[in-house]
Tab-separated table of C-alpha atoms in Angstrom:
chain	number	residue	atom	x	y	z
J	1281	MET	CA	-38.764	20.733	16.567
J	1282	SER	CA	-42.345	20.609	15.175
J	1283	GLU	CA	-44.444	17.584	16.082
J	1284	THR	CA	-45.073	16.753	12.417
J	1285	GLU	CA	-41.308	16.354	12.093
J	1286	THR	CA	-41.166	13.812	14.826
J	1287	GLY	CA	-44.422	12.006	14.018
J	1288	ASN	CA	-44.572	11.641	17.754
J	1289	ASP	CA	-46.110	8.264	18.398
J	1290	GLY	CA	-44.327	5.251	19.850
J	1291	ILE	CA	-40.705	4.655	20.646
J	1292	LYS	CA	-38.000	6.684	18.897
J	1293	LEU	CA	-34.204	6.505	18.660
J	1294	VAL	CA	-32.640	9.959	18.768
J	1295	MET	CA	-29.143	9.724	17.230
J	1296	ALA	CA	-26.864	12.761	17.451
J	1297	ILE	CA	-23.362	13.336	16.093
J	1298	ILE	CA	-21.797	16.168	18.111
J	1299	ARG	CA	-18.481	17.736	19.135
J	1300	PRO	CA	-16.667	15.710	21.838
J	1301	ASP	CA	-16.298	18.761	24.079
J	1302	LYS	CA	-20.095	19.228	24.096
J	1303	LEU	CA	-20.796	15.786	25.624
J	1304	ALA	CA	-21.000	17.037	29.221
J	1305	ASP	CA	-23.470	19.825	28.322
J	1306	VAL	CA	-25.631	17.412	26.330
J	1307	LYS	CA	-25.657	14.844	29.155
J	1308	THR	CA	-26.859	17.540	31.557
J	1309	ALA	CA	-29.492	18.734	29.091
J	1310	LEU	CA	-30.798	15.183	28.600
J	1311	ALA	CA	-31.073	14.612	32.349
J	1312	GLU	CA	-32.947	17.914	32.699
J	1313	VAL	CA	-35.444	17.041	29.945
J	1314	GLY	CA	-36.100	13.697	31.656
J	1315	ALA	CA	-34.155	11.441	29.274
J	1316	PRO	CA	-31.029	10.479	31.274
J	1317	SER	CA	-30.542	7.103	29.563
J	1318	LEU	CA	-28.003	7.329	26.718
J	1319	THR	CA	-25.270	5.484	24.834
J	1320	VAL	CA	-22.066	7.240	23.817
J	1321	THR	CA	-19.715	6.107	21.045
J	1322	ASN	CA	-16.436	7.629	19.915
J	1323	VAL	CA	-16.648	8.126	16.142
J	1324	SER	CA	-15.061	10.246	13.456
J	1325	GLY	CA	-17.039	12.193	10.976
J	1326	ARG	CA	-17.015	14.414	7.941
J	1327	GLY	CA	-19.749	16.875	7.240
J	1328	SER	CA	-19.957	18.803	4.040
J	1329	GLN	CA	-17.276	21.233	5.307
J	1330	PRO	CA	-14.030	21.176	3.324
J	1331	ALA	CA	-11.102	19.013	4.391
J	1332	LYS	CA	-8.276	20.648	6.391
J	1333	LYS	CA	-4.804	20.505	4.823
J	1334	GLY	CA	-1.726	20.087	7.013
J	1335	GLN	CA	2.042	19.809	6.638
J	1336	TRP	CA	4.189	17.206	8.407
J	1337	ARG	CA	7.943	16.935	7.607
J	1338	GLY	CA	7.342	18.627	4.271
J	1339	GLU	CA	4.589	16.187	3.350
J	1340	GLU	CA	1.079	17.585	2.761
J	1341	TYR	CA	-1.742	15.554	4.263
J	1342	THR	CA	-5.500	16.020	4.355
J	1343	VAL	CA	-7.539	15.722	7.529
J	1344	ASP	CA	-11.147	15.242	6.590
J	1345	LEU	CA	-12.418	12.990	9.360
J	1346	HIS	CA	-12.835	14.886	12.609
J	1347	GLN	CA	-13.284	13.342	16.054
J	1348	LYS	CA	-16.954	13.323	17.031
J	1349	VAL	CA	-19.178	11.668	19.593
J	1350	LYS	CA	-22.331	9.755	18.717
J	1351	ILE	CA	-25.116	9.933	21.302
J	1352	GLU	CA	-28.029	7.515	21.097
J	1353	CYS	CA	-31.068	8.018	23.273
J	1354	VAL	CA	-34.231	5.901	23.031
J	1355	VAL	CA	-37.395	7.634	24.235
J	1356	ALA	CA	-41.062	6.732	24.499
J	1357	ASP	CA	-42.964	8.901	26.955
J	1358	ILE	CA	-41.016	12.075	26.173
J	1359	PRO	CA	-41.630	13.611	22.711
J	1360	ALA	CA	-38.550	12.973	20.559
J	1361	GLY	CA	-38.746	16.587	19.434
J	1362	ASP	CA	-38.121	17.800	23.012
J	1363	VAL	CA	-35.045	15.572	23.239
J	1364	VAL	CA	-33.793	16.845	19.864
J	1365	ASP	CA	-34.279	20.461	20.970
J	1366	ALA	CA	-32.427	19.829	24.251
J	1367	ILE	CA	-29.459	18.250	22.420
J	1368	ALA	CA	-29.393	20.914	19.692
J	1369	GLU	CA	-29.333	23.752	22.190
J	1370	ALA	CA	-26.612	22.166	24.351
J	1371	ALA	CA	-24.440	21.140	21.374
J	1372	HIS	CA	-24.630	24.457	19.514
J	1373	THR	CA	-21.569	26.705	18.997
J	1374	GLY	CA	-22.578	28.318	15.683
J	1375	GLU	CA	-19.418	27.058	13.965
J	1376	LYS	CA	-19.188	24.517	11.107
J	1377	GLY	CA	-18.943	21.001	12.529
J	1378	ASP	CA	-21.601	21.371	15.234
J	1379	GLY	CA	-23.166	18.157	14.001
J	1380	LYS	CA	-26.588	16.696	13.205
J	1381	ILE	CA	-29.441	14.931	15.004
J	1382	PHE	CA	-31.691	12.244	13.534
J	1383	ILE	CA	-34.852	10.447	14.676
J	1384	LEU	CA	-35.402	6.789	13.778
J	1385	PRO	CA	-38.491	4.632	14.439
J	1386	VAL	CA	-38.136	1.780	16.959
J	1387	GLU	CA	-40.558	-1.147	16.733
J	1388	GLY	CA	-39.773	-2.999	19.950
J	1389	ALA	CA	-37.854	-2.687	23.220
J	1390	VAL	CA	-36.945	-4.999	26.092
J	1391	GLN	CA	-35.266	-4.230	29.431
J	1392	VAL	CA	-32.869	-7.146	30.097
J	1393	ARG	CA	-33.011	-7.027	33.928
J	1394	THR	CA	-36.804	-6.976	34.293
J	1395	GLY	CA	-38.024	-8.388	30.984
J	1396	LYS	CA	-40.327	-5.365	30.589
J	1397	GLU	CA	-41.372	-4.774	26.965
J	1398	GLY	CA	-42.387	-1.760	24.863
J	1399	SER	CA	-42.492	1.803	26.279
J	1400	PRO	CA	-42.075	0.666	29.922
J	1401	ALA	CA	-38.751	-0.918	28.914
J	1402	VAL	CA	-37.338	2.399	27.650
D	839	MET	CA	-29.963	-1.372	-6.210
D	840	SER	CA	-33.579	-1.370	-7.470
D	841	GLU	CA	-35.787	1.520	-6.396
D	842	THR	CA	-38.401	-0.833	-4.903
D	843	GLU	CA	-35.642	-2.031	-2.572
D	844	THR	CA	-34.980	1.439	-1.305
D	845	GLY	CA	-38.575	2.656	-1.237
D	846	ASN	CA	-36.956	5.894	-2.181
D	847	ASP	CA	-38.920	8.578	-0.449
D	848	GLY	CA	-37.723	10.742	2.424
D	849	ILE	CA	-34.583	10.572	4.486
D	850	LYS	CA	-32.616	7.331	4.750
D	851	LEU	CA	-29.723	6.089	6.881
D	852	VAL	CA	-27.308	3.976	4.859
D	853	MET	CA	-25.306	1.797	7.286
D	854	ALA	CA	-22.396	-0.233	5.911
D	855	ILE	CA	-20.039	-2.664	7.636
D	856	ILE	CA	-16.889	-2.926	5.509
D	857	ARG	CA	-13.185	-3.872	5.615
D	858	PRO	CA	-11.033	-1.200	7.315
D	859	ASP	CA	-8.662	-1.028	4.341
D	860	LYS	CA	-11.593	-0.102	2.051
D	861	LEU	CA	-12.481	3.073	3.988
D	862	ALA	CA	-10.482	5.420	1.764
D	863	ASP	CA	-12.030	4.039	-1.443
D	864	VAL	CA	-15.532	4.279	0.019
D	865	LYS	CA	-14.964	7.866	1.210
D	866	THR	CA	-13.901	8.824	-2.311
D	867	ALA	CA	-16.881	7.011	-3.847
D	868	LEU	CA	-19.306	8.791	-1.486
D	869	ALA	CA	-17.846	12.201	-2.320
D	870	GLU	CA	-18.148	11.398	-6.038
D	871	VAL	CA	-21.814	10.338	-5.730
D	872	GLY	CA	-22.547	13.608	-3.904
D	873	ALA	CA	-22.857	12.215	-0.368
D	874	PRO	CA	-19.656	13.381	1.382
D	875	SER	CA	-21.169	13.541	4.862
D	876	LEU	CA	-20.452	10.358	6.852
D	877	THR	CA	-19.748	8.926	10.289
D	878	VAL	CA	-17.101	6.259	10.801
D	879	THR	CA	-16.918	3.864	13.770
D	880	ASN	CA	-14.349	1.194	14.536
D	881	VAL	CA	-16.219	-2.044	15.194
D	882	SER	CA	-15.599	-5.762	15.121
D	883	GLY	CA	-17.829	-8.162	13.346
D	884	ARG	CA	-18.592	-11.739	12.480
D	885	GLY	CA	-20.375	-12.718	9.340
D	886	SER	CA	-21.503	-16.209	8.672
D	887	GLN	CA	-17.948	-17.183	7.667
D	888	PRO	CA	-16.331	-19.743	9.986
D	889	ALA	CA	-14.105	-18.672	12.861
D	890	LYS	CA	-10.311	-18.752	12.352
D	891	LYS	CA	-8.343	-21.021	14.688
D	892	GLY	CA	-4.919	-19.964	15.944
D	893	GLN	CA	-2.149	-21.291	18.193
D	894	TRP	CA	-0.383	-19.240	20.856
D	895	ARG	CA	2.131	-20.898	23.260
D	896	GLY	CA	0.538	-24.270	22.584
D	897	GLU	CA	-2.934	-22.959	23.395
D	898	GLU	CA	-5.585	-23.027	20.660
D	899	TYR	CA	-7.758	-19.935	20.410
D	900	THR	CA	-10.582	-18.919	18.097
D	901	VAL	CA	-10.723	-15.572	16.342
D	902	ASP	CA	-14.256	-15.009	15.192
D	903	LEU	CA	-14.628	-11.261	15.515
D	904	HIS	CA	-12.778	-9.430	12.756
D	905	GLN	CA	-11.899	-5.726	12.712
D	906	LYS	CA	-14.380	-3.833	10.572
D	907	VAL	CA	-15.448	-0.249	9.998
D	908	LYS	CA	-19.039	0.928	10.219
D	909	ILE	CA	-19.962	3.770	7.886
D	910	GLU	CA	-23.196	5.703	8.429
D	911	CYS	CA	-24.414	8.136	5.813
D	912	VAL	CA	-27.780	9.943	5.988
D	913	VAL	CA	-29.184	10.989	2.624
D	914	ALA	CA	-32.318	12.764	1.432
D	915	ASP	CA	-31.969	14.230	-2.043
D	916	ILE	CA	-29.771	11.446	-3.380
D	917	PRO	CA	-31.490	8.038	-3.854
D	918	ALA	CA	-30.243	5.692	-1.100
D	919	GLY	CA	-29.826	3.029	-3.790
D	920	ASP	CA	-27.176	5.136	-5.539
D	921	VAL	CA	-25.269	5.513	-2.268
D	922	VAL	CA	-25.513	1.760	-1.616
D	923	ASP	CA	-24.221	0.991	-5.114
D	924	ALA	CA	-21.302	3.427	-4.693
D	925	ILE	CA	-20.295	1.843	-1.375
D	926	ALA	CA	-20.753	-1.732	-2.628
D	927	GLU	CA	-18.561	-1.141	-5.671
D	928	ALA	CA	-15.809	0.600	-3.686
D	929	ALA	CA	-15.828	-1.962	-0.839
D	930	HIS	CA	-15.862	-5.068	-3.043
D	931	THR	CA	-12.932	-7.536	-3.131
D	932	GLY	CA	-14.874	-10.730	-3.933
D	933	GLU	CA	-13.569	-12.455	-0.779
D	934	LYS	CA	-15.601	-13.561	2.270
D	935	GLY	CA	-15.821	-10.713	4.788
D	936	ASP	CA	-16.514	-7.909	2.305
D	937	GLY	CA	-19.405	-6.837	4.498
D	938	LYS	CA	-23.013	-5.729	4.188
D	939	ILE	CA	-25.004	-2.533	3.641
D	940	PHE	CA	-28.400	-1.695	5.114
D	941	ILE	CA	-30.968	1.076	4.611
D	942	LEU	CA	-33.011	2.337	7.568
D	943	PRO	CA	-35.862	4.875	7.547
D	944	VAL	CA	-35.231	8.243	9.235
D	945	GLU	CA	-38.228	10.245	10.447
D	946	GLY	CA	-36.589	13.540	11.340
D	947	ALA	CA	-33.314	15.459	11.036
D	948	VAL	CA	-31.897	18.682	12.461
D	949	GLN	CA	-28.644	20.498	11.656
D	950	VAL	CA	-27.296	21.793	15.014
D	951	ARG	CA	-25.488	24.902	13.665
D	952	THR	CA	-28.367	26.302	11.584
D	953	GLY	CA	-31.445	24.688	13.141
D	954	LYS	CA	-32.517	23.547	9.664
D	955	GLU	CA	-34.976	20.611	9.790
D	956	GLY	CA	-35.884	17.689	7.500
D	957	SER	CA	-34.148	17.096	4.138
D	958	PRO	CA	-32.377	20.494	4.127
D	959	ALA	CA	-30.683	19.471	7.396
D	960	VAL	CA	-29.117	16.383	5.812
M	655	MET	CA	-41.068	-11.472	23.080
M	656	SER	CA	-44.614	-11.406	21.679
M	657	GLU	CA	-44.963	-11.307	17.885
M	658	THR	CA	-47.052	-8.128	18.029
M	659	GLU	CA	-44.045	-6.466	19.665
M	660	THR	CA	-41.784	-7.371	16.818
M	661	GLY	CA	-44.282	-6.857	14.008
M	662	ASN	CA	-42.388	-9.724	12.484
M	663	ASP	CA	-42.329	-9.051	8.772
M	664	GLY	CA	-39.257	-8.153	6.749
M	665	ILE	CA	-35.749	-7.345	7.804
M	666	LYS	CA	-35.039	-6.083	11.339
M	667	LEU	CA	-32.032	-4.614	13.137
M	668	VAL	CA	-31.752	-5.944	16.680
M	669	MET	CA	-29.621	-3.471	18.692
M	670	ALA	CA	-28.583	-4.462	22.222
M	671	ILE	CA	-26.593	-2.552	24.837
M	672	ILE	CA	-25.176	-5.096	27.284
M	673	ARG	CA	-22.429	-5.661	29.884
M	674	PRO	CA	-18.983	-6.259	28.299
M	675	ASP	CA	-18.487	-9.470	30.261
M	676	LYS	CA	-21.687	-10.915	28.752
M	677	LEU	CA	-20.453	-10.656	25.141
M	678	ALA	CA	-19.184	-14.239	24.947
M	679	ASP	CA	-22.467	-15.690	26.265
M	680	VAL	CA	-24.505	-13.564	23.860
M	681	LYS	CA	-22.319	-14.557	20.884
M	682	THR	CA	-22.905	-18.223	21.734
M	683	ALA	CA	-26.648	-17.670	22.164
M	684	LEU	CA	-26.878	-15.901	18.793
M	685	ALA	CA	-25.032	-18.727	17.027
M	686	GLU	CA	-27.367	-21.266	18.672
M	687	VAL	CA	-30.519	-19.384	17.586
M	688	GLY	CA	-29.170	-19.297	14.012
M	689	ALA	CA	-28.117	-15.634	13.882
M	690	PRO	CA	-24.301	-15.755	14.026
M	691	SER	CA	-23.751	-12.552	12.056
M	692	LEU	CA	-23.189	-9.573	14.381
M	693	THR	CA	-21.371	-6.266	14.812
M	694	VAL	CA	-19.826	-5.315	18.139
M	695	THR	CA	-18.971	-1.768	19.228
M	696	ASN	CA	-17.355	-0.585	22.449
M	697	VAL	CA	-19.563	2.137	23.910
M	698	SER	CA	-20.270	3.747	27.237
M	699	GLY	CA	-23.708	4.158	28.613
M	700	ARG	CA	-25.868	5.506	31.367
M	701	GLY	CA	-29.174	3.980	32.239
M	702	SER	CA	-31.571	5.551	34.670
M	703	GLN	CA	-29.488	4.172	37.587
M	704	PRO	CA	-27.827	6.872	39.716
M	705	ALA	CA	-24.253	7.965	39.111
M	706	LYS	CA	-21.487	6.405	41.234
M	707	LYS	CA	-19.423	8.836	43.330
M	708	GLY	CA	-15.691	8.243	43.838
M	709	GLN	CA	-12.752	9.838	45.643
M	710	TRP	CA	-9.305	10.414	44.070
M	711	ARG	CA	-6.606	12.337	45.987
M	712	GLY	CA	-9.300	14.007	48.078
M	713	GLU	CA	-11.247	15.117	45.016
M	714	GLU	CA	-14.792	13.786	44.564
M	715	TYR	CA	-15.674	12.710	41.037
M	716	THR	CA	-18.814	11.237	39.492
M	717	VAL	CA	-18.802	8.193	37.250
M	718	ASP	CA	-22.057	8.024	35.365
M	719	LEU	CA	-21.021	6.522	32.054
M	720	HIS	CA	-20.304	2.815	32.360
M	721	GLN	CA	-18.456	0.660	29.835
M	722	LYS	CA	-20.924	-1.283	27.714
M	723	VAL	CA	-20.945	-3.215	24.463
M	724	LYS	CA	-23.370	-2.537	21.633
M	725	ILE	CA	-24.373	-5.592	19.598
M	726	GLU	CA	-26.105	-5.135	16.250
M	727	CYS	CA	-27.618	-8.101	14.472
M	728	VAL	CA	-29.682	-7.846	11.274
M	729	VAL	CA	-32.147	-10.691	10.759
M	730	ALA	CA	-34.720	-11.609	8.126
M	731	ASP	CA	-35.678	-15.281	8.191
M	732	ILE	CA	-35.453	-15.622	11.974
M	733	PRO	CA	-38.145	-13.782	13.991
M	734	ALA	CA	-36.540	-10.750	15.667
M	735	GLY	CA	-38.362	-11.734	18.853
M	736	ASP	CA	-36.421	-15.006	19.032
M	737	VAL	CA	-33.133	-13.110	18.668
M	738	VAL	CA	-34.211	-10.639	21.383
M	739	ASP	CA	-35.124	-13.495	23.730
M	740	ALA	CA	-31.781	-15.232	23.112
M	741	ILE	CA	-29.826	-12.036	23.858
M	742	ALA	CA	-31.944	-11.142	26.904
M	743	GLU	CA	-31.496	-14.560	28.462
M	744	ALA	CA	-27.726	-14.648	27.855
M	745	ALA	CA	-27.154	-11.050	29.019
M	746	HIS	CA	-29.239	-11.290	32.193
M	747	THR	CA	-27.696	-10.997	35.680
M	748	GLY	CA	-30.667	-9.463	37.527
M	749	GLU	CA	-28.596	-6.433	38.580
M	750	LYS	CA	-29.085	-2.798	37.523
M	751	GLY	CA	-27.112	-2.122	34.345
M	752	ASP	CA	-28.024	-5.321	32.480
M	753	GLY	CA	-28.949	-3.200	29.500
M	754	LYS	CA	-31.675	-2.916	26.866
M	755	ILE	CA	-32.550	-4.368	23.473
M	756	PHE	CA	-34.304	-2.555	20.627
M	757	ILE	CA	-35.750	-3.578	17.256
M	758	LEU	CA	-35.551	-1.191	14.293
M	759	PRO	CA	-37.062	-1.638	10.809
M	760	VAL	CA	-34.660	-2.139	7.885
M	761	GLU	CA	-35.854	-1.256	4.376
M	762	GLY	CA	-33.049	-2.668	2.271
M	763	ALA	CA	-29.936	-4.861	2.467
M	764	VAL	CA	-27.059	-5.738	0.138
M	765	GLN	CA	-24.238	-8.270	0.568
M	766	VAL	CA	-21.096	-6.592	-0.823
M	767	ARG	CA	-19.324	-9.780	-1.993
M	768	THR	CA	-22.224	-11.315	-3.941
M	769	GLY	CA	-24.446	-8.317	-4.673
M	770	LYS	CA	-27.407	-10.260	-3.224
M	771	GLU	CA	-30.269	-7.942	-2.125
M	772	GLY	CA	-33.045	-8.083	0.468
M	773	SER	CA	-33.492	-11.037	2.870
M	774	PRO	CA	-30.985	-13.281	1.025
M	775	ALA	CA	-28.318	-10.610	1.686
M	776	VAL	CA	-28.815	-10.808	5.461
């Protein structure tokens, strides 16, 4: 991901919505790029892909929210673009529903145990 | 929502905390406003409304965290204000606990399947 | 937390990842600092601390994602730094895994019930 995309200065939150079965690969990729610290949330999501129709006891139902995993990773010293690239490569299957990755600005950070602030806290 | 509120340039994350039973209406409203892509998380929340007291086997307990749903929707081409208005209208009951909607700036985006970056990725 | 850290102008999202058993203390601390409104999500997380190894029926397994709670609290009139300090103090044990707290900028806010916008909506 180009540096201009990430406006790489200061602390960033990298937020990725990926397939649940890609979590292990992404965790490994994050550790390898030097960003082991992450938060994982079970979510459901709908991209722009069409809803799936199903039949149950003669009743038609629509499944349009698919199980996903949200990964949040706050970085300071490592360029957010490198983290995005690591996640994108590990999460990729080439099929619809692979997910998306976003970068948000973070203005402040504190580590609860030590009280460290700013980049050292991340 | 007024444009000055949304500072409508670039990619935005619209984050809404709503009643669980309003999810279907909000999903429909988002599809109709042209923003079908969303992430849904089960959360619990407390607004400023007072806690509810209950009795169980003679013991008084306080319920102050209510089941809610968090909806996250990243938009680029559609004004975030339009998405906020669509969610607000669909989620509204007029009772305490209807929830809140926030807009956060997003600095970068990547679609995992295609590698597209920026607004086209959203 | 120093004011320069929080760049205290406008609406902020305070996002904390803490130990589950510290939720009650943090809820009390937030009410006392005048920021009762919060969203709670069950998450799992990995800091930079090493993974724990375990044995089950002779098989070694690695636990590296620990149960955590994510607390999100949007504030406008109260300095985000005060909210961060209240959470940090209540969530502190001095052990690895106490968690982290981040501050993100928020560009817009709407209260669904009343339609209020901006700081009054928070």
